[in-house]
Tab-separated table of C-alpha atoms and ligand atoms in Angstrom:
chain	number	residue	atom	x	y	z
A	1	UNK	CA	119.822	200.065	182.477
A	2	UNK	CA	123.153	201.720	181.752
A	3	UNK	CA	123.355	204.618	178.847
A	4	UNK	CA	126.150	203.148	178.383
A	5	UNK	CA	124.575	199.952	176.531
A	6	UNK	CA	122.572	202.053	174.565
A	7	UNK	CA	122.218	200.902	171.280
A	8	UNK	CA	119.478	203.186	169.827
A	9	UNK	CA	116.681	205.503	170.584
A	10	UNK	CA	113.771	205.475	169.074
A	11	UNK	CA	110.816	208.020	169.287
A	12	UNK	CA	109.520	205.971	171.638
A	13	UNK	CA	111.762	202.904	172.835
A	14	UNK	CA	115.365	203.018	173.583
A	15	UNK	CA	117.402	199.632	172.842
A	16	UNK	CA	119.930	198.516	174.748
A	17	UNK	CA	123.197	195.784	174.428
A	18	UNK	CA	121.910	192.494	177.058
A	19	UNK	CA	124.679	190.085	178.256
A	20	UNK	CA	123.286	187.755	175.605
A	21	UNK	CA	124.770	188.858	171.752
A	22	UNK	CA	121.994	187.674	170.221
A	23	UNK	CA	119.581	189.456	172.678
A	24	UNK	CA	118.687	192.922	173.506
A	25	UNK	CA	116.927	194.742	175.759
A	26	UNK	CA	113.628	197.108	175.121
A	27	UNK	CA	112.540	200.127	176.891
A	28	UNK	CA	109.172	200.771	176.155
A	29	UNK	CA	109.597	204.653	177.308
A	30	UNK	CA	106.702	207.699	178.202
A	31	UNK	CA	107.305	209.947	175.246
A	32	UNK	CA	104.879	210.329	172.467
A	33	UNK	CA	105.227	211.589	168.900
A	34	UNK	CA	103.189	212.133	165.968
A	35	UNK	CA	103.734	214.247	162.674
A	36	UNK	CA	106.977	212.572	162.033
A	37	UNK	CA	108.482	213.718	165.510
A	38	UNK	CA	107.531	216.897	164.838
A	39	UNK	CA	104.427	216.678	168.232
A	40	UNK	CA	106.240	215.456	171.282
A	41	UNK	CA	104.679	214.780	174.436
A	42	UNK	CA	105.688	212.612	177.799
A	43	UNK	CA	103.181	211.058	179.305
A	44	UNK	CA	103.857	208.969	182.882
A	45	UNK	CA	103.180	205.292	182.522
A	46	UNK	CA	102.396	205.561	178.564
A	47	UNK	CA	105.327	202.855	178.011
A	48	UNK	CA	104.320	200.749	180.571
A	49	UNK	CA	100.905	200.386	178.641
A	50	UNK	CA	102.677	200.038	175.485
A	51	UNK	CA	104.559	197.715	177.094
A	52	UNK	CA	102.006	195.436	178.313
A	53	UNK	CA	99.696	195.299	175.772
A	54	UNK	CA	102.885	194.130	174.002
A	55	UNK	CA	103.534	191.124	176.488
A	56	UNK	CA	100.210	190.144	176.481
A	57	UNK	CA	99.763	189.807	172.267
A	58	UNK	CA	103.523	188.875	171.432
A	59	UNK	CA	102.894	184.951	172.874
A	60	UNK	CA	99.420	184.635	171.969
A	61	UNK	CA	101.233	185.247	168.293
A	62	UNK	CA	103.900	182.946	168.805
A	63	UNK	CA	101.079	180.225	169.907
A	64	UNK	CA	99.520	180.738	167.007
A	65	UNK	CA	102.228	180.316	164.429
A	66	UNK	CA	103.640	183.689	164.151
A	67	UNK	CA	107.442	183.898	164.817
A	68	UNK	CA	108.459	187.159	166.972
A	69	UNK	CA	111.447	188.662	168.520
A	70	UNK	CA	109.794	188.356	172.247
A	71	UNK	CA	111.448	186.637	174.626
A	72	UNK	CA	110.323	188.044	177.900
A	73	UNK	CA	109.441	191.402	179.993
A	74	UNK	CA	112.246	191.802	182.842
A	75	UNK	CA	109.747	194.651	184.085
A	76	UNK	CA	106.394	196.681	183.424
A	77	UNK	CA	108.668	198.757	180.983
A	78	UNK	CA	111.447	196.196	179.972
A	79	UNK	CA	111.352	193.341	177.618
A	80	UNK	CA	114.290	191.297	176.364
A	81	UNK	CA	113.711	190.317	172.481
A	82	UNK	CA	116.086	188.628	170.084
A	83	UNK	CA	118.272	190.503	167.784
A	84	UNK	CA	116.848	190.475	164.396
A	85	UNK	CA	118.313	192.856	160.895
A	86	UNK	CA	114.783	194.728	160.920
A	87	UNK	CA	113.529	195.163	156.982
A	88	UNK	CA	112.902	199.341	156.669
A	89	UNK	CA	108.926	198.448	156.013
A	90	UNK	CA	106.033	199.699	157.826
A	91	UNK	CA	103.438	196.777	157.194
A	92	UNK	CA	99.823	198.144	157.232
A	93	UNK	CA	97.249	195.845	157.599
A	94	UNK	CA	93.799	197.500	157.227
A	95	UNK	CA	89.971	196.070	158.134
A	96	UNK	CA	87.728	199.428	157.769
A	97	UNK	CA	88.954	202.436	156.056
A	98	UNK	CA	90.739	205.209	158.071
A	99	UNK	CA	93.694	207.552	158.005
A	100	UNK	CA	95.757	207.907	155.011
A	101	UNK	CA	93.400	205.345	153.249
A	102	UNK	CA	90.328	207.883	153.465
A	103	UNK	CA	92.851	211.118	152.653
A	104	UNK	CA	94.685	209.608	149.664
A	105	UNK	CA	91.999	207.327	148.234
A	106	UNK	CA	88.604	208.400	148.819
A	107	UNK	CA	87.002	205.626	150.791
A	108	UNK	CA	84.766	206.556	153.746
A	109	UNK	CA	85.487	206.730	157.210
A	110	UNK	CA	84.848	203.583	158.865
A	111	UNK	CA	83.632	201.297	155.450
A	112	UNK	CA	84.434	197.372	155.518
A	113	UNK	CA	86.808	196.439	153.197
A	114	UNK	CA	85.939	193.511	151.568
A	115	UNK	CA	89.268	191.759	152.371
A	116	UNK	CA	92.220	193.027	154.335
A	117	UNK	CA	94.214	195.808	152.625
A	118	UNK	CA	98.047	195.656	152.825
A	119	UNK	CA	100.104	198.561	152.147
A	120	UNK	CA	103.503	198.914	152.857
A	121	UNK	CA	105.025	202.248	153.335
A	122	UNK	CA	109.364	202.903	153.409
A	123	UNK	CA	110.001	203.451	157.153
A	124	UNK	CA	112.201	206.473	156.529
A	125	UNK	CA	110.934	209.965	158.793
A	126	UNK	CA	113.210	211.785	156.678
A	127	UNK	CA	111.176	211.395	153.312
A	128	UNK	CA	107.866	210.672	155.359
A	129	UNK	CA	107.403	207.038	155.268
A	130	UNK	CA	106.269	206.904	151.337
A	131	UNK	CA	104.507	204.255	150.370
A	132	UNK	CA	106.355	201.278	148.612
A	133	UNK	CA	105.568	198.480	146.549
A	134	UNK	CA	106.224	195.276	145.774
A	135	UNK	CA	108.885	196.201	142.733
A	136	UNK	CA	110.620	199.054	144.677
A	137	UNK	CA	111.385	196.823	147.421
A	138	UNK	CA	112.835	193.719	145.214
A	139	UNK	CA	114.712	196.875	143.254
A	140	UNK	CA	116.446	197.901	146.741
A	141	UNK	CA	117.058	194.239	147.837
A	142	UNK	CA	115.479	194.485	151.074
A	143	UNK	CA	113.972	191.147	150.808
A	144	UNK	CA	113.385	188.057	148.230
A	145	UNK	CA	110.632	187.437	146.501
A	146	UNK	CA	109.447	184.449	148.775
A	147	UNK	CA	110.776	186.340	151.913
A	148	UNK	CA	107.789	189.501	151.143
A	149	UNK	CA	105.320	186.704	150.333
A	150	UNK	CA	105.846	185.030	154.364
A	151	UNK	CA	106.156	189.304	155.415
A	152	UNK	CA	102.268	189.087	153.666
A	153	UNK	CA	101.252	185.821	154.762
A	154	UNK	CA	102.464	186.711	158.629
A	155	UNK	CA	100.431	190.113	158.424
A	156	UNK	CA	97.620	188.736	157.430
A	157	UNK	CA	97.492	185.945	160.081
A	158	UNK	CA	98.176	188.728	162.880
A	159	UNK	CA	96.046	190.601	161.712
A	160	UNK	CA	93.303	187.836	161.785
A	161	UNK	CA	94.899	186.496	165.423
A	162	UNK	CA	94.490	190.292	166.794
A	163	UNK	CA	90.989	190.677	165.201
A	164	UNK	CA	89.395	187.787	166.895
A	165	UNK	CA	90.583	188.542	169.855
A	166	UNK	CA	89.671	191.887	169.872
A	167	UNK	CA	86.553	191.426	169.066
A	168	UNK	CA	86.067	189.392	172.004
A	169	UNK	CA	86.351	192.349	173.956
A	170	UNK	CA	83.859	194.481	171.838
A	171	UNK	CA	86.792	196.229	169.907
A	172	UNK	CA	87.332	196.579	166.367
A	173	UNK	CA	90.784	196.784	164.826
A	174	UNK	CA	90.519	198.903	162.556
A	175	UNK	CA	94.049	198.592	161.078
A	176	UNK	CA	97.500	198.271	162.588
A	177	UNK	CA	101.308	198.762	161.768
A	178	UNK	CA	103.418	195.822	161.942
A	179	UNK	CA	107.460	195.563	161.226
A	180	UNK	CA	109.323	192.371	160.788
A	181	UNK	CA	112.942	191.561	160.601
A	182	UNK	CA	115.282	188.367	160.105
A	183	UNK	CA	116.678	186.608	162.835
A	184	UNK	CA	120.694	185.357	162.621
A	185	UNK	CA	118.876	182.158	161.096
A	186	UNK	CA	117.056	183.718	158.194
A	187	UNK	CA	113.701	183.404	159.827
A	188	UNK	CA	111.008	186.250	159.511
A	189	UNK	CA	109.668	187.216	162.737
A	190	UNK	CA	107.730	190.098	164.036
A	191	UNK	CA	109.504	192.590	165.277
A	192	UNK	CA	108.846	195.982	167.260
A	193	UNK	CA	105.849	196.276	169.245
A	194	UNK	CA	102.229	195.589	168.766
A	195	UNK	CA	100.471	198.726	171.080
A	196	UNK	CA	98.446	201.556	171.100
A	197	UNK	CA	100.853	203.747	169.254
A	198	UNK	CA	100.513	201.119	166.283
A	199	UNK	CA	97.251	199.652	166.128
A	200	UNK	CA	94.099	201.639	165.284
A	201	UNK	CA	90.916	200.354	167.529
A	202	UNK	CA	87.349	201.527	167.864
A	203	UNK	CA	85.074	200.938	170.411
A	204	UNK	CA	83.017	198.326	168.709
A	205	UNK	CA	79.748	199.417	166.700
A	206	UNK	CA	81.145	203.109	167.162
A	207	UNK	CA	82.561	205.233	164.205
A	208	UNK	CA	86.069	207.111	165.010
A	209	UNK	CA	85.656	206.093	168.364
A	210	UNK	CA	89.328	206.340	169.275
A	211	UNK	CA	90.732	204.000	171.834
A	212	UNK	CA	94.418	204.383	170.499
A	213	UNK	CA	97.267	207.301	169.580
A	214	UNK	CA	94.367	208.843	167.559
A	215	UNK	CA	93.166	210.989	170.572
A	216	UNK	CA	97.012	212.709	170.951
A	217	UNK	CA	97.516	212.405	167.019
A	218	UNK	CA	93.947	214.282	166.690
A	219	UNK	CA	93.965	216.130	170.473
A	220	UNK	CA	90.566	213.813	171.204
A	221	UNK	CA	91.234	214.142	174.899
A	222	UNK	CA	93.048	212.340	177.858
A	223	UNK	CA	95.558	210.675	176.065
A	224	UNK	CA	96.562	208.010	179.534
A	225	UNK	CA	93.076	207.857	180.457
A	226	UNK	CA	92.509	206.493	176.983
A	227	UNK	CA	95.647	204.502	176.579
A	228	UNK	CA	95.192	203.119	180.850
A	229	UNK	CA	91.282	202.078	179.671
A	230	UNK	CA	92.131	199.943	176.376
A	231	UNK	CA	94.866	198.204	178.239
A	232	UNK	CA	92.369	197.186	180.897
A	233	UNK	CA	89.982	196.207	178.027
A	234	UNK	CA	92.456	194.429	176.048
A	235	UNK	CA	94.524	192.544	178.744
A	236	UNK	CA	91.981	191.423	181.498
B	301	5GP	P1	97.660	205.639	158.468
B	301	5GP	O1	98.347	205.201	157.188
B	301	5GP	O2	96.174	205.601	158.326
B	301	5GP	O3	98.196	206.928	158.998
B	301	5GP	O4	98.060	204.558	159.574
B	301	5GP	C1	97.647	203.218	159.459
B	301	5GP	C2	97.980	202.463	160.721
B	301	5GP	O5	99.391	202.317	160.840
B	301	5GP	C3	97.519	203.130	162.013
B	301	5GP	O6	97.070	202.123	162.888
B	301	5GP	C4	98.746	203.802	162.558
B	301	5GP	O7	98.738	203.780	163.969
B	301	5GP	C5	99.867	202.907	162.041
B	301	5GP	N1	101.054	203.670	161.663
B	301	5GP	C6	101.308	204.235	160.465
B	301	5GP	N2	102.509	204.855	160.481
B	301	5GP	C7	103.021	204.668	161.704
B	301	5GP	C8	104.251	205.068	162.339
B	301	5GP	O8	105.126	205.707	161.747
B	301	5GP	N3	104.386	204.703	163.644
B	301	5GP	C9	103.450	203.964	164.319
B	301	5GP	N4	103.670	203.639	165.596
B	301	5GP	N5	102.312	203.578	163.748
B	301	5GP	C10	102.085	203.921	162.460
């Protein structure tokens, strides 16, 4: 892939022109971040895991009624995906309480929620990703009011997609990060990746048992012997 093309880079992809206008290419690259870029690590063959967890979910999504950007991995670390004007939202999706949830609110480590908690946060490293709502982002035009209501319906249904078939392999998804943009049609589709670095999964029946970026954003141990393991788990 020629710098040359580059389009963007990330924390932890680099985008890149394809022959295609409408199409560009992904990199799913070995560095790491946490802390708002302020923890850096590279770890060898972290975006290939990234990347295939990716490959595997993105068309199980798509066969389940969930529009995405995925159009097909070139390698183990490339993926061609459709252009989309990406909305500046992280989508949260939580199961069990954990993270920011249990600092800010109170709830205990690992409780069920009763039904799946959205929160959307501004994706903006500069002011820390604060959280959002439903008012601020109407006020700053970033969607309609029907276009956040399919963001919220779409979230939900990955999240439910993801869940069950996670829990087919004795994991519990905990909660997950999902971002969404609009193709040159209008259409909301799911955007960005769906990997370790963005969802948060527990070895089932375990509390806090980390099979995701928690072990590097917590130093819980082997970071790629974590991240190698849950893409074994998740994608044979
Ligand atoms: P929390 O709000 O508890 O820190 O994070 C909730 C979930 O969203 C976790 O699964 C976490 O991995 C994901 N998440 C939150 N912010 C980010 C972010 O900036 N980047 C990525 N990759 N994931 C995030």
């Amino acid at each position: 892939m020629s710098e040359g093309n580059l389009l963007y880079k990330g924390k932890a992809k680099s985008v890149f022109a394809a022959d295609d206008s409408n199409v560009l290419s992904v990199v799913f690259r070995d560095d790491i971040t946490a802390l708002d870029g302020l923890k850096k690590n590279t770890f060898e063959g972290k975006g290939a895991c990234n990347a295939k967890v990716t490959a595997y979910f993105y068309p199980i999504l798509e066969k389940n009624g969930v529009p995405t950007h995925f159009i097909k991995s070139v390698n183990e670390t490339t993926q061609l995906v459709r252009k989309l004007k990406m909305i500046p939202l992280e989508v949260v999706v939580r199961n069990r309480a954990a993270g920011s949830l249990v600092r800010n609110y109170g709830f205990t480590e690992g409780q069920y929620l009763e039904k799946p908690i959205i929160v959307m946060d501004l994706k903006d490293d500069s002011r820390h990703d604060p959280m959002i709502n439903d008012d601020i982002i109407l006020a700053l035009k970033f969607v309609t009011e029907t276009e956040l209501a399919e963001i919220k319906r779409l979230a939900l249904l990955v999240n439910k997609i993801l869940k069950e078939n996670l829990a087919e392999k004795n994991i519990d998804l905990i909660d997950m990060k999902l971002e969404f943009g609009k193709d040159n049609e209008g259409l909301i589709r799911l955007g960005d990746e769906i990997s370790m670095d963005s969802l948060r999964l527990w070895d089932k029946g375990e509390i806090c048992a980390s099979m995701d970026k928690d072990i590097y954003r917590k130093d819980k141990g082997d970071v790629m012997e974590v991240y190698r393991k849950t893409v074994e788990r998740i994608v044979n």
